Amino acid sequence: MRAQRPARRSPAPEALSQDTKSRILDAAESLFTEHGFEATSLRSLTAAAGVNLAAVNYHFGTKEELFQAVLTRRLDPMNQERIDLLDRYRREAGGRPLTCEKILSAMLIPALRLARDEKRGGKEFLRVLGRAYADPAPFIRNFLSAQYAEMISRFKDAFLEALPHLTKQELTWRLHFVMGALSYTLAGTDALKLMAQVLPNDRDNDEKLLQRLAPFLAAGLKAPLGDAKKLELVAND
Amino acid sequence: MRAQRPARRSPAPEALSQDTKSRILDAAESLFTEHGFEATSLRSLTAAAGVNLAAVNYHFGTKEELFQAVLTRRLDPMNQERIDLLDRYRREAGGRPLTCEKILSAMLIPALRLARDEKRGGKEFLRVLGRAYADPAPFIRNFLSAQYAEMISRFKDAFLEALPHLTKQELTWRLHFVMGALSYTLAGTDALKLMAQVLPNDRDNDEKLLQRLAPFLAAGLKAPLGDAKKLELVAND
DNA sequence: GCACGATTCAAACGCCCGTTTGAAACCATC
DNA sequence: GATGGTTTCAAACGGGCGTTTGAATCGTGC
């Protein structure tokens, strides 16, 4: 008679003990990070996960829905953590407006916690996320917009109180820059090569990275309103 | 057979905007922007350009080489412009270190000029570039590293003089953040949706965008060195 | 007007894609 | 040990992919 588990070529060692759905999600997270959505085939994905090719369509419907599932699994808890942390800071401040640094902390700390927690995907997932920010595919854009709407709205209100010298429009732009620096940083393993410098990529460095990013972003957010004279854009033609 | 060099012609190759090669480059710039590299097929690309399917392989070799050609066509002149402008500012300063804003101007003004110049691809190309920054494909990463090495190295030296309170390592990180905010901004037509706000996207706005980005980045670059106390990363567990 | 390299063209090549299918295997319940 | 819903499986489907081919066409120098 056959064994209880069908004989199969050895799957990825980390995926051995999990059920099919989790194995697919883990392999997808890893491969989407490495190659991007379009360049990752379901055949290579299911082979890495040690499951049958048809399992993705059975459990998730389509490849696009699998990608969204990869994002939701980590994104929902992280953004909820951000909102909860912001609320807690608000309560602790007792009605007074929060400082810019405090609000930034509420954005960055849950991301750092996620980056540290290998059981929740760690840095690998943050890179998938950073990539997704820059993807023009409508199903990704719409999905992210919906996922982030609540969180962004709350943080915008908080920043408006903390930075009264900024107009709503100016703040929108600066939050745009903040998200840019953040997502680029999260996505960038080899973006560092652009700087022609190699920095080790261990756990301590992730913390140091965000400790470097926060002062940079806080200073940018608090900067006085732009003055066209400082950038002599036209005078140099 | 594929020709090593095109036949000699009397008119300048720049003026021939209707020849096959240019039509392919223009269509590729547009479609790579809209769908990304992987999701753009040579069949749709050549159809949009009004040329035969085999023309891409004849004129550029492979799809990857076409993508590199799309980048080089705009990137080489823009980065050279950046270096030239930085040199000019240096000469005008007569030996004294440049201000942070001045150096930033040398980075941003050529990008703004390119964004304004529809004949050089305009904003469309900047979005291709922003996407490429976030792409993990090795042939893209290596290509961009090589393209940017010279420019980044020169600007790093200039910033080191302008920001003597920063260590080399700290500056590397901050330039990383600068490139992140910049590339994300350049890539983002619909990234604005994340802010749940619609801003018109005309020519004036491109200039205003960079006039907003520059003060933000200058303030971030000039920020004092990070203090772990400001981000209470560990204390909140 | 002929020759010849440069270019264009329609067609095909071989491969891999995401998805579907229907049968087999599994597993708790009776 | 039969039942029936759930999950896995090998195989195939239809189609699109990047690239190649070899003949037709073009443009110029002779």
Coordinates of N, CA, C and O in Angstrom, one line a residue, chain B residues 23 28 34 48 65 76 78 83 88 94 96 98 110 113 124 158 175 182 196 200-201 215 225:
Chain B
R23 N 10.7 55.2 -34.4 CA 9.3 54.9 -34.1 C 9.3 53.8 -33.1 O 8.4 53.8 -32.2
A28 N 8.1 52.2 -27.6 CA 8.6 51.4 -26.5 C 8.6 52.3 -25.2 O 8.1 51.8 -24.2
E34 N 3.5 52.4 -19.6 CA 2.1 52.1 -19.3 C 2.0 50.7 -18.6 O 1.2 50.6 -17.7
A48 N 1.9 49.2 -32.4 CA 1.8 50.6 -32.0 C 2.7 51.5 -32.8 O 2.4 52.6 -33.2
E65 N 17.8 44.6 -25.0 CA 18.6 45.6 -25.5 C 17.8 46.8 -26.0 O 18.3 48.0 -25.9
D76 N 21.7 59.3 -20.8 CA 23.0 59.8 -21.0 C 23.1 61.3 -21.0 O 23.9 62.0 -20.3
M78 N 20.9 63.5 -19.9 CA 20.4 64.1 -18.7 C 21.5 64.1 -17.6 O 21.8 65.1 -16.9
I83 N 26.1 66.7 -14.5 CA 27.5 66.9 -14.2 C 28.0 68.2 -14.6 O 28.7 68.9 -13.9
R88 N 29.7 73.8 -13.4 CA 29.5 75.2 -13.6 C 29.3 75.9 -12.3 O 29.9 77.0 -12.0
G94 N 33.8 79.7 -7.0 CA 35.2 80.1 -6.8 C 35.9 79.4 -5.7 O 36.6 80.0 -4.9
R96 N 34.8 77.9 -3.0 CA 34.0 77.7 -1.8 C 33.0 76.6 -2.0 O 32.5 76.4 -3.1
L98 N 29.8 74.4 -2.3 CA 28.4 74.8 -2.7 C 27.4 74.6 -1.6 O 27.6 73.8 -0.7
P110 N 18.1 69.5 -14.5 CA 18.1 68.7 -15.8 C 16.9 67.7 -15.9 O 16.4 67.5 -16.9
R113 N 14.0 69.9 -16.9 CA 14.1 70.3 -18.3 C 13.7 69.1 -19.2 O 13.0 69.3 -20.2
E124 N 6.9 61.2 -19.8 CA 6.7 59.7 -20.1 C 8.0 59.0 -19.8 O 8.0 57.9 -19.1
A158 N 30.3 66.4 -3.7 CA 29.8 67.8 -3.5 C 29.0 67.9 -2.2 O 29.2 68.9 -1.4
L175 N 21.3 60.1 0.6 CA 21.2 60.2 -0.9 C 20.2 59.1 -1.4 O 19.5 59.2 -2.4
L182 N 12.6 61.0 -5.1 CA 12.7 61.5 -6.5 C 12.1 60.5 -7.5 O 11.2 60.8 -8.3
A196 N -5.6 59.8 -1.9 CA -7.0 60.0 -2.0 C -7.3 61.5 -2.5 O -8.1 62.1 -1.9
P200 N -4.2 68.0 -10.8 CA -4.0 68.1 -12.2 C -2.5 67.9 -12.6 O -1.6 68.2 -11.8
N201 N -2.3 67.4 -13.8 CA -1.0 66.9 -14.1 C -0.5 67.6 -15.4 O -0.1 67.0 -16.3
P215 N 12.8 71.8 -1.4 CA 12.9 72.2 0.0 C 12.8 71.0 0.9 O 13.5 70.9 2.0
L225 N 22.2 64.7 12.9 CA 22.3 63.3 12.9 C 21.2 62.7 13.7 O 20.8 63.2 14.7

